[in-house]
Tab-separated table of C-alpha atoms and ligand atoms in Angstrom:
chain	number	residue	atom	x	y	z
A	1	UNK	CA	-13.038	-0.621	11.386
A	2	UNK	CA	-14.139	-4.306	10.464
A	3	UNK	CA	-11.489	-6.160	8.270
A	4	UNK	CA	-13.557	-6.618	4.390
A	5	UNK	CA	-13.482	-9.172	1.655
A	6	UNK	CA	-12.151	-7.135	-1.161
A	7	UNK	CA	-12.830	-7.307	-4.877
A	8	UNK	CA	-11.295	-10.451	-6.480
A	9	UNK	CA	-10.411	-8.256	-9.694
A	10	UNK	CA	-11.151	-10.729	-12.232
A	11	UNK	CA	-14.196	-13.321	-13.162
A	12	UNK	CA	-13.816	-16.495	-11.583
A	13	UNK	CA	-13.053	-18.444	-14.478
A	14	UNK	CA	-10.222	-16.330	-15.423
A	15	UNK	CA	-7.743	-18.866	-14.103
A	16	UNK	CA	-9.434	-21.752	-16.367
A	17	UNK	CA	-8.443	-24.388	-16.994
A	18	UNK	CA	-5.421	-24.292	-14.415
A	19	UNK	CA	-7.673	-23.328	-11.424
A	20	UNK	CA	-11.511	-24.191	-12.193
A	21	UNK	CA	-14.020	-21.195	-11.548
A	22	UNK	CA	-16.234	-23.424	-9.504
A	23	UNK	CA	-13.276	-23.591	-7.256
A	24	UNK	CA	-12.368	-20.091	-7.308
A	25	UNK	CA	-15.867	-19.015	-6.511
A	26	UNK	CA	-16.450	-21.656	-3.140
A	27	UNK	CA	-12.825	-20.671	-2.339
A	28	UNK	CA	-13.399	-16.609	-2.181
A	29	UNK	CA	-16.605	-15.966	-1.719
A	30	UNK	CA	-17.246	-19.139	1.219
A	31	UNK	CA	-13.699	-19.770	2.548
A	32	UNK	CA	-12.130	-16.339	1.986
A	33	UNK	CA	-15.289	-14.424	3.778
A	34	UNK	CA	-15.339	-17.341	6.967
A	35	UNK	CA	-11.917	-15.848	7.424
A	36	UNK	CA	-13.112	-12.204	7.410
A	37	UNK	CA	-16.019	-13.277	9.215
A	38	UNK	CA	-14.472	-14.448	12.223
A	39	UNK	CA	-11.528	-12.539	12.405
A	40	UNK	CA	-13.984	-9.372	12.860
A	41	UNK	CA	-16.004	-11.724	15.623
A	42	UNK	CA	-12.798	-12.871	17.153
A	43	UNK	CA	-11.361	-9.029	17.376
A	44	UNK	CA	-14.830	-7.522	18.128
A	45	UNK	CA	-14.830	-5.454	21.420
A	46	UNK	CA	-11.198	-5.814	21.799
A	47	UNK	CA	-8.259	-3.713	21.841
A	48	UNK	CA	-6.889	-5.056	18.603
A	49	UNK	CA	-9.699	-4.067	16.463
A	50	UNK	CA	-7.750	-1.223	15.220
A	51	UNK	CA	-4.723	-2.595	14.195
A	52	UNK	CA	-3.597	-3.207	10.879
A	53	UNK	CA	-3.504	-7.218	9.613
A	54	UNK	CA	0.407	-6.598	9.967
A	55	UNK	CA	0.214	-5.582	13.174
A	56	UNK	CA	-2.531	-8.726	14.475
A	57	UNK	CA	0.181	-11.121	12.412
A	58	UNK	CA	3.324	-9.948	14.225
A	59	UNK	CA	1.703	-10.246	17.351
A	60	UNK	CA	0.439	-13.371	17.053
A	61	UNK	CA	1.541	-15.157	19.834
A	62	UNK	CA	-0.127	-12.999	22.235
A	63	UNK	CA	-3.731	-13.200	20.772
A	64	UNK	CA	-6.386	-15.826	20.817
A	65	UNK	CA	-5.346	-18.769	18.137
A	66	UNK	CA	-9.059	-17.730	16.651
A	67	UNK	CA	-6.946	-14.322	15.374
A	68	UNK	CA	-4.246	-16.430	14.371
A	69	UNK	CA	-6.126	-18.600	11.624
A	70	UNK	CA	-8.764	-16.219	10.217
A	71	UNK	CA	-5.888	-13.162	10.039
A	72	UNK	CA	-3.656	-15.911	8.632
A	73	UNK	CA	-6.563	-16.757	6.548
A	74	UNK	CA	-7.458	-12.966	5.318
A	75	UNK	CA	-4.010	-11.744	5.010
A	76	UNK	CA	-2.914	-15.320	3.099
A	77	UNK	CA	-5.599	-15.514	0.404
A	78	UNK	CA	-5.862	-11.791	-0.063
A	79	UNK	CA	-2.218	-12.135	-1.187
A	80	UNK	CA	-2.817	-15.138	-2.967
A	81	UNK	CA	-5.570	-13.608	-5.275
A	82	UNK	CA	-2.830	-10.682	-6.298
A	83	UNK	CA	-0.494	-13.097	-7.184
A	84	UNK	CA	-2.869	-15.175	-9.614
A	85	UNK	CA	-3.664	-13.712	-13.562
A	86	UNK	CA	-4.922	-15.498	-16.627
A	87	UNK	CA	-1.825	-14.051	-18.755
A	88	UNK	CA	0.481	-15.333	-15.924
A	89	UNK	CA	3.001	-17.626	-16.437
A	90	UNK	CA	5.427	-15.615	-18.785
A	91	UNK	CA	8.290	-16.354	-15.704
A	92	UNK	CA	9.897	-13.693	-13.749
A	93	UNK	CA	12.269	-10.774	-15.233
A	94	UNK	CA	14.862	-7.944	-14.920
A	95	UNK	CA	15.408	-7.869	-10.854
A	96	UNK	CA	13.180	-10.539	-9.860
A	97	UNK	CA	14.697	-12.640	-12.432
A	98	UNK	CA	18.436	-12.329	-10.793
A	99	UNK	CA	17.562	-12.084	-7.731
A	100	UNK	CA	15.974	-16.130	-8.368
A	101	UNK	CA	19.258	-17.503	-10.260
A	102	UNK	CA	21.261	-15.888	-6.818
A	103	UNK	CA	19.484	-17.174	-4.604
A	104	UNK	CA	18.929	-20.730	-5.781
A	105	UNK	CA	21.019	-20.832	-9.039
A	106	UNK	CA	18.237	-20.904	-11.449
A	107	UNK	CA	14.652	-20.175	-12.126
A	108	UNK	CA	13.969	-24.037	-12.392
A	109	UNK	CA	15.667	-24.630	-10.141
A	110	UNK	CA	13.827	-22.506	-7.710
A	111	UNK	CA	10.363	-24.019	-9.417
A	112	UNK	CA	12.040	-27.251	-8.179
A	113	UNK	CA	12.400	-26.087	-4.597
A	114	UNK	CA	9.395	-24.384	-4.023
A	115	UNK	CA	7.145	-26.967	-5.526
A	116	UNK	CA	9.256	-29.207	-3.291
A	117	UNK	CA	8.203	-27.263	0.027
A	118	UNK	CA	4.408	-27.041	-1.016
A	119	UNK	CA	4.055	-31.143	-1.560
A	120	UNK	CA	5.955	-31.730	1.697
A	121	UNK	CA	4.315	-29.987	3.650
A	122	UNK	CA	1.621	-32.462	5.205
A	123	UNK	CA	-1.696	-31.500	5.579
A	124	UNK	CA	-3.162	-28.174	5.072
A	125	UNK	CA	-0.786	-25.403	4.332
A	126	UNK	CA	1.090	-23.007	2.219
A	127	UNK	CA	4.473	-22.937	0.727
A	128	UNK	CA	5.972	-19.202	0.419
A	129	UNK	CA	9.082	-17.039	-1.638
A	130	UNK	CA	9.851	-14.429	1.288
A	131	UNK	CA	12.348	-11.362	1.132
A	132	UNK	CA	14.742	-11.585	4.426
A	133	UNK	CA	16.544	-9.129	4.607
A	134	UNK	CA	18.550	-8.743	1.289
A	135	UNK	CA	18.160	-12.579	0.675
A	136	UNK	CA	15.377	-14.739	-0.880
A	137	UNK	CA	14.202	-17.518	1.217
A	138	UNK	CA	11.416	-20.321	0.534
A	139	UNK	CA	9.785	-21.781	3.243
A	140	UNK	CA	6.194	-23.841	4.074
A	141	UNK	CA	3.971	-22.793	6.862
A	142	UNK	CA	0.550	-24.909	8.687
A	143	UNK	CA	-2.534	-24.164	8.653
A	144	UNK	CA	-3.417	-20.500	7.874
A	145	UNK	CA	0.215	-19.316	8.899
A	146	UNK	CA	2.627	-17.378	7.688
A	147	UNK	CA	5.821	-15.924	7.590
A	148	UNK	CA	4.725	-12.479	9.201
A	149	UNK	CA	4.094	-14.095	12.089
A	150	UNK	CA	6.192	-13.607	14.971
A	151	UNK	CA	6.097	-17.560	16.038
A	152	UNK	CA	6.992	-18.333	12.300
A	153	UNK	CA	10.170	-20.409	11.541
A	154	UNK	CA	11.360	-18.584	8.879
A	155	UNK	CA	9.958	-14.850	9.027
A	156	UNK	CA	10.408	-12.694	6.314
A	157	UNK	CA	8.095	-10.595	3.933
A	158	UNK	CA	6.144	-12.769	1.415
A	159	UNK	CA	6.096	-11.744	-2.034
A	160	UNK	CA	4.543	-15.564	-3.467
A	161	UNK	CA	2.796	-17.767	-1.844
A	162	UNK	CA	0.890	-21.128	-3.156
A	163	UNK	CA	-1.957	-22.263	-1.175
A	164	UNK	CA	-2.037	-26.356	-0.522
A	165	UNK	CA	-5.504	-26.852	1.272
A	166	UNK	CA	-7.208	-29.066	-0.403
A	167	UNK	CA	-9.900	-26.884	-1.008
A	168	UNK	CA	-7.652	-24.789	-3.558
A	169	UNK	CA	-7.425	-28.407	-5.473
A	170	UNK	CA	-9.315	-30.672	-4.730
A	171	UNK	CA	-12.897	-30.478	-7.209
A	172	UNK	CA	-10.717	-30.590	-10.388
A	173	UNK	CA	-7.436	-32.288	-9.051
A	174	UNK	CA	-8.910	-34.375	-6.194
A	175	UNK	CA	-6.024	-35.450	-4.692
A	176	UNK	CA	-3.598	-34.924	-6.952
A	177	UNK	CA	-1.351	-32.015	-5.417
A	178	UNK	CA	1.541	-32.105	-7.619
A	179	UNK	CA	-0.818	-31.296	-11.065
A	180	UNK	CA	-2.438	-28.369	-8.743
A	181	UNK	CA	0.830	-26.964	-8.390
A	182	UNK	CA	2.225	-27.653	-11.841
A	183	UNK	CA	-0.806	-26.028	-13.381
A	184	UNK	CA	0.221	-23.384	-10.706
A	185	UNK	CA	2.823	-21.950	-12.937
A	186	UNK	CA	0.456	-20.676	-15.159
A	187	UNK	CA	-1.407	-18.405	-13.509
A	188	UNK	CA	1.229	-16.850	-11.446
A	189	UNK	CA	1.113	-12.745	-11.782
A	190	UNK	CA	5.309	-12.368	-12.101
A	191	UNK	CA	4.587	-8.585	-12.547
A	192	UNK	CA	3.102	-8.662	-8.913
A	193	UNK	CA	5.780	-10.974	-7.349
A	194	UNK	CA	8.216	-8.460	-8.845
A	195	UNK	CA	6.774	-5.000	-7.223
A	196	UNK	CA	6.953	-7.268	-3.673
A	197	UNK	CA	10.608	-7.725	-4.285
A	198	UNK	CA	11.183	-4.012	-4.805
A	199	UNK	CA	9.065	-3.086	-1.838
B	201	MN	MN1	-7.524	-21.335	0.784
């Protein structure tokens, strides 16, 4: 069965005025269906065209780089839409909460970090929370990758993840990632990021 762009679950300018609805509509409905798009081309008439998007990303290695960047692309933004309300930025609680201050001493302190990972990482990208085990790691991966992936650098299971192509940004921050990802903090769905802790 062919991989499908699903519902975004709210009106593109929901995210306004952190993340523009011009932007939200090129980035779903062009660069979120080229991913779906290709990855059903790339997996057509092969054996892998019934496995799950888990399964395609933990194999990753062994498949054509073509499955590599449009699953990374599907799984990544599919995620990435979850994790994004317009009554976000309330900041994490109960489990989610302590789990941050244990892992990296405080919630700003985490901010700090993670922000840190998505404006270092050069070029196109995204900078991820994962669950490892019973610990909380962040981490930045190229391109459409991810931490799923068996080639990854730091694997784990990722439960938020900020996107830094410059086509999440770019028509209302231009090049300016650091507001992007300060405006960020807004729109992130805590609720969500909790349930993928408990998971
Ligand atoms: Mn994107």
């Amino acid at each position: 069965m062919a991989f499908e762009l699903h519902s975004l679950g709210y009106d593109y300018a929901a995210l306004e005025p952190y993340i523009d609805a011009r932007t939200m509509e090129i980035h779903y409905t062009k660069h979120h269906q080229a991913y779906v798009n290709n990855l059903n081309n790339a997996l057509a008439n092969t054996e892998w065209q019934s496995k799950s998007l888990e399964e395609l990303l933990g194999n990753v290695s062994k498949l054509p780089v073509a499955v590599r960047n449009n699953g990374g692309g599907h799984y990544n933004h599919t995620l990435f839409w979850k994790l994004l309300a317009n009554n976000g930025g309330n900041g994490p609680t109960g489990e989610l909460s302590d789990a941050l201050v244990k892992s990296f001493g405080s919630f700003d302190k985490f901010k700090e970090l993670f922000t840190n990972a998505a404006m270092t990482r050069f070029g196109s990208g995204w900078a991820w929370l994962v669950k490892s085990g019973s610990e909380l790691k962040i981490t930045s991966t190229p391109n459409q990758d991810n931490p799923l992936m068996d080639n990854a650098e730091v694997k784990g299971v990722p439960i938020l993840g900020v996107d830094v192509w410059e086509h999440a940004y770019y028509l209302k921050y231009q090049n300016r990632r650091n507001e992007y990802l300060a405006a960020f903090w807004n729109v992130v769905n805590w609720d969500e990021v909790g349930k993928r802790l408990k998971k």
